[in-house]
PDB file of C-alpha atoms in Angstrom:
ATOM      1  CA  MET A  27      62.499 105.909 135.386  1.00 81.00           C
ATOM      2  CA  ALA A  28      62.120 107.078 131.738  1.00 85.00           C
ATOM      3  CA  ASP A  29      63.903 110.317 132.551  1.00 90.00           C
ATOM      4  CA  PHE A  30      66.840 108.405 134.018  1.00 89.00           C
ATOM      5  CA  LEU A  31      67.095 106.188 130.969  1.00 89.00           C
ATOM      6  CA  ASN A  32      66.815 109.134 128.550  1.00 89.00           C
ATOM      7  CA  ALA A  33      69.558 110.924 130.527  1.00 90.00           C
ATOM      8  CA  LYS A  34      71.808 107.837 130.393  1.00 89.00           C
ATOM      9  CA  VAL A  35      71.203 107.472 126.631  1.00 89.00           C
ATOM     10  CA  LYS A  36      72.209 111.078 126.038  1.00 90.00           C
ATOM     11  CA  GLU A  37      75.251 110.632 128.276  1.00 91.00           C
ATOM     12  CA  ILE A  38      76.307 107.586 126.304  1.00 91.00           C
ATOM     13  CA  GLU A  39      75.702 109.375 122.948  1.00 89.00           C
ATOM     14  CA  GLY A  40      77.781 112.286 124.086  1.00 89.00           C
ATOM     15  CA  ARG A  41      80.616 110.102 125.124  1.00 89.00           C
ATOM     16  CA  LEU A  42      80.511 108.206 121.793  1.00 86.00           C
ATOM     17  CA  LYS A  43      80.795 111.546 119.981  1.00 85.00           C
ATOM     18  CA  GLU A  44      83.875 112.403 122.073  1.00 86.00           C
ATOM     19  CA  LEU A  45      85.584 109.073 121.416  1.00 86.00           C
ATOM     20  CA  ARG A  46      84.864 108.882 117.631  1.00 84.00           C
ATOM     21  CA  PRO A  47      87.848 111.053 116.598  1.00 83.00           C
ATOM     22  CA  LEU A  48      90.107 108.824 118.788  1.00 84.00           C
ATOM     23  CA  LEU A  49      88.800 105.745 117.017  1.00 81.00           C
ATOM     24  CA  ASP A  50      89.419 107.340 113.687  1.00 82.00           C
ATOM     25  CA  GLU A  51      92.972 108.164 114.731  1.00 84.00           C
ATOM     26  CA  TYR A  52      93.403 104.668 115.904  1.00 84.00           C
ATOM     27  CA  HIS A  53      92.489 103.274 112.511  1.00 82.00           C
ATOM     28  CA  ARG A  54      94.778 105.795 110.708  1.00 82.00           C
ATOM     29  CA  LEU A  55      97.681 104.729 113.010  1.00 84.00           C
ATOM     30  CA  GLU A  56      96.911 101.107 112.539  1.00 79.00           C
ATOM     31  CA  ALA A  57      96.884 101.501 108.765  1.00 77.00           C
ATOM     32  CA  ALA A  58     100.194 103.485 108.911  1.00 79.00           C
ATOM     33  CA  ALA A  59     101.893 100.818 111.054  1.00 78.00           C
ATOM     34  CA  ALA A  60     100.705  98.113 108.647  1.00 76.00           C
ATOM     35  CA  ALA A  61     101.932 100.093 105.678  1.00 74.00           C
ATOM     36  CA  LEU A  62     105.350 100.721 107.319  1.00 75.00           C
ATOM     37  CA  GLY A  63     105.511  97.042 108.250  1.00 68.00           C
ATOM     38  CA  ASP A  64     105.089  96.222 104.472  1.00 59.00           C
ATOM     39  CA  VAL A  65     107.719  98.720 103.479  1.00 58.00           C
ATOM     40  CA  GLU A  66     110.161  97.278 105.983  1.00 54.00           C
ATOM     41  CA  ALA A  67     109.565  93.696 104.758  1.00 52.00           C
ATOM     42  CA  ARG A  68     110.236  94.562 101.060  1.00 52.00           C
ATOM     43  CA  PRO A  69     113.674  93.934  99.682  1.00 57.00           C
ATOM     44  CA  ALA A  70     115.794  96.973  99.217  1.00 57.00           C
ATOM     45  CA  GLY A  71     115.974  98.180  95.615  1.00 57.00           C
ATOM     46  CA  ARG A  72     118.774  99.944  93.894  1.00 55.00           C
ATOM     47  CA  THR A  73     119.683 103.097  95.735  1.00 53.00           C
ATOM     48  CA  ARG A  74     119.786 106.248  93.796  1.00 54.00           C
ATOM     49  CA  GLY A  75     123.029 108.006  94.453  1.00 53.00           C
ATOM     50  CA  ALA A  76     124.919 110.874  92.732  1.00 51.00           C
ATOM     51  CA  ALA A  77     126.036 108.525  89.971  1.00 52.00           C
ATOM     52  CA  ALA A  78     122.483 107.751  88.989  1.00 50.00           C
ATOM     53  CA  ARG A  79     121.684 111.411  88.444  1.00 51.00           C
ATOM     54  CA  SER A  80     125.086 112.593  87.046  1.00 52.00           C
ATOM     55  CA  ASN A  81     123.915 112.898  83.505  1.00 55.00           C
ATOM     56  CA  GLY A  82     122.271 116.270  84.320  1.00 53.00           C
ATOM     57  CA  ALA A  83     119.052 115.341  82.624  1.00 56.00           C
ATOM     58  CA  GLY A  84     117.179 115.176  85.897  1.00 54.00           C
ATOM     59  CA  SER A  85     115.007 112.385  87.018  1.00 54.00           C
ATOM     60  CA  THR A  86     112.210 111.103  84.861  1.00 60.00           C
ATOM     61  CA  ARG A  87     109.116 109.700  86.455  1.00 57.00           C
ATOM     62  CA  ARG A  88     108.137 106.154  85.634  1.00 61.00           C
ATOM     63  CA  GLY A  89     104.885 104.331  86.105  1.00 57.00           C
ATOM     64  CA  ARG A  90     101.437 105.783  86.156  1.00 53.00           C
ATOM     65  CA  PRO A  91     101.150 109.507  86.228  1.00 54.00           C
ATOM     66  CA  ARG A  92      99.610 111.086  89.254  1.00 51.00           C
ATOM     67  CA  GLY A  93      96.522 113.195  89.132  1.00 49.00           C
ATOM     68  CA  SER A  94      92.830 112.462  88.791  1.00 50.00           C
ATOM     69  CA  ARG A  95      92.054 108.813  88.350  1.00 51.00           C
ATOM     70  CA  GLY A  96      89.178 107.165  86.673  1.00 52.00           C
ATOM     71  CA  GLU A  97      86.467 105.353  88.380  1.00 54.00           C
ATOM     72  CA  ASN A  98      88.238 102.045  88.067  1.00 51.00           C
ATOM     73  CA  THR A  99      90.186 102.300  91.325  1.00 83.00           C
ATOM     74  CA  ARG A 100      90.583 100.100  94.328  1.00 84.00           C
ATOM     75  CA  ALA A 101      88.477 102.671  96.342  1.00 87.00           C
ATOM     76  CA  ALA A 102      85.660 102.484  93.738  1.00 89.00           C
ATOM     77  CA  GLN A 103      85.996  98.692  93.846  1.00 89.00           C
ATOM     78  CA  ALA A 104      85.731  98.749  97.700  1.00 90.00           C
ATOM     79  CA  VAL A 105      82.690 100.984  97.602  1.00 92.00           C
ATOM     80  CA  GLU A 106      80.988  98.643  95.032  1.00 91.00           C
ATOM     81  CA  LEU A 107      81.675  95.634  97.244  1.00 92.00           C
ATOM     82  CA  VAL A 108      80.332  97.386 100.283  1.00 93.00           C
ATOM     83  CA  ARG A 109      77.214  98.229  98.214  1.00 93.00           C
ATOM     84  CA  THR A 110      76.718  94.645  97.098  1.00 93.00           C
ATOM     85  CA  ARG A 111      77.646  93.102 100.493  1.00 93.00           C
ATOM     86  CA  PRO A 112      76.475  95.389 103.301  1.00 93.00           C
ATOM     87  CA  GLY A 113      78.210  94.498 106.644  1.00 93.00           C
ATOM     88  CA  ILE A 114      81.389  93.231 104.963  1.00 92.00           C
ATOM     89  CA  SER A 115      84.529  93.485 107.005  1.00 92.00           C
ATOM     90  CA  ILE A 116      87.943  94.779 105.859  1.00 91.00           C
ATOM     91  CA  PRO A 117      89.532  91.300 105.830  1.00 92.00           C
ATOM     92  CA  GLU A 118      86.648  90.064 103.699  1.00 92.00           C
ATOM     93  CA  LEU A 119      86.987  93.010 101.315  1.00 91.00           C
ATOM     94  CA  ALA A 120      90.672  92.393 100.995  1.00 90.00           C
ATOM     95  CA  GLU A 121      90.087  88.727 100.208  1.00 91.00           C
ATOM     96  CA  HIS A 122      87.521  89.466  97.541  1.00 89.00           C
ATOM     97  CA  MET A 123      89.785  92.162  96.051  1.00 89.00           C
ATOM     98  CA  GLY A 124      92.849  89.920  96.198  1.00 89.00           C
ATOM     99  CA  ILE A 125      94.893  92.481  98.124  1.00 88.00           C
ATOM    100  CA  LYS A 126      96.279  92.898 101.685  1.00 87.00           C
ATOM    101  CA  PRO A 127      93.950  94.692 104.117  1.00 87.00           C
ATOM    102  CA  ASN A 128      96.334  97.429 105.184  1.00 89.00           C
ATOM    103  CA  TYR A 129      95.329  99.611 102.228  1.00 86.00           C
ATOM    104  CA  LEU A 130      91.663  99.189 103.112  1.00 90.00           C
ATOM    105  CA  TYR A 131      92.294 100.195 106.719  1.00 89.00           C
ATOM    106  CA  ARG A 132      93.612 103.477 105.305  1.00 89.00           C
ATOM    107  CA  ILE A 133      91.080 104.100 102.532  1.00 88.00           C
ATOM    108  CA  LEU A 134      87.752 103.091 104.131  1.00 90.00           C
ATOM    109  CA  PRO A 135      87.886 105.796 106.908  1.00 90.00           C
ATOM    110  CA  GLN A 136      88.583 108.326 104.035  1.00 89.00           C
ATOM    111  CA  LEU A 137      85.571 106.952 102.045  1.00 90.00           C
ATOM    112  CA  GLU A 138      83.515 107.317 105.278  1.00 91.00           C
ATOM    113  CA  GLU A 139      84.503 111.012 105.592  1.00 91.00           C
ATOM    114  CA  GLU A 140      83.479 111.471 101.897  1.00 89.00           C
ATOM    115  CA  GLY A 141      80.160 110.021 102.764  1.00 92.00           C
ATOM    116  CA  LYS A 142      80.398 107.032 100.460  1.00 91.00           C
ATOM    117  CA  VAL A 143      80.349 104.265 103.112  1.00 93.00           C
ATOM    118  CA  ARG A 144      79.576 104.106 106.892  1.00 92.00           C
ATOM    119  CA  ARG A 145      80.867 101.790 109.640  1.00 91.00           C
ATOM    120  CA  GLU A 146      78.277  99.962 111.639  1.00 88.00           C
ATOM    121  CA  ASP A 147      79.152  97.417 114.335  1.00 84.00           C
ATOM    122  CA  LYS A 148      82.164  95.522 112.856  1.00 84.00           C
ATOM    123  CA  GLY A 149      81.152  95.848 109.192  1.00 91.00           C
ATOM    124  CA  TRP A 150      80.883  98.533 106.404  1.00 93.00           C
ATOM    125  CA  HIS A 151      77.659  99.619 104.817  1.00 93.00           C
ATOM    126  CA  PRO A 152      76.693 101.934 101.929  1.00 91.00           C
ATOM    127  CA  ALA A 153      76.106 105.488 103.085  1.00 87.00           C
TER     128      ALA A 153
END
């Protein structure tokens, strides 16, 4: 009987390993759909046509420059909340952070790949 149970446990573990990439893809697609839904819902801004660039000066970037960010980012904030509240869900994280959950559906799987958090059952835990 113990051999049968051990075989079934190994079979289940193998199947879980097979399905994990599909679950990760599901979460990425879910986050992408949520992000695209947000983009679609936003009012259209001024369109940039030829007239906007006709001065020949080229376009200048506005806003925060890209590149390495400090530790004071949403991702770091999410990791800290997971550390202080093990088992927290994405909707709970979003509520505590005052943001919509769609960003967290994208960033938490990345943080998991980086080894900063891990998903267990329906919540997130420190790695």
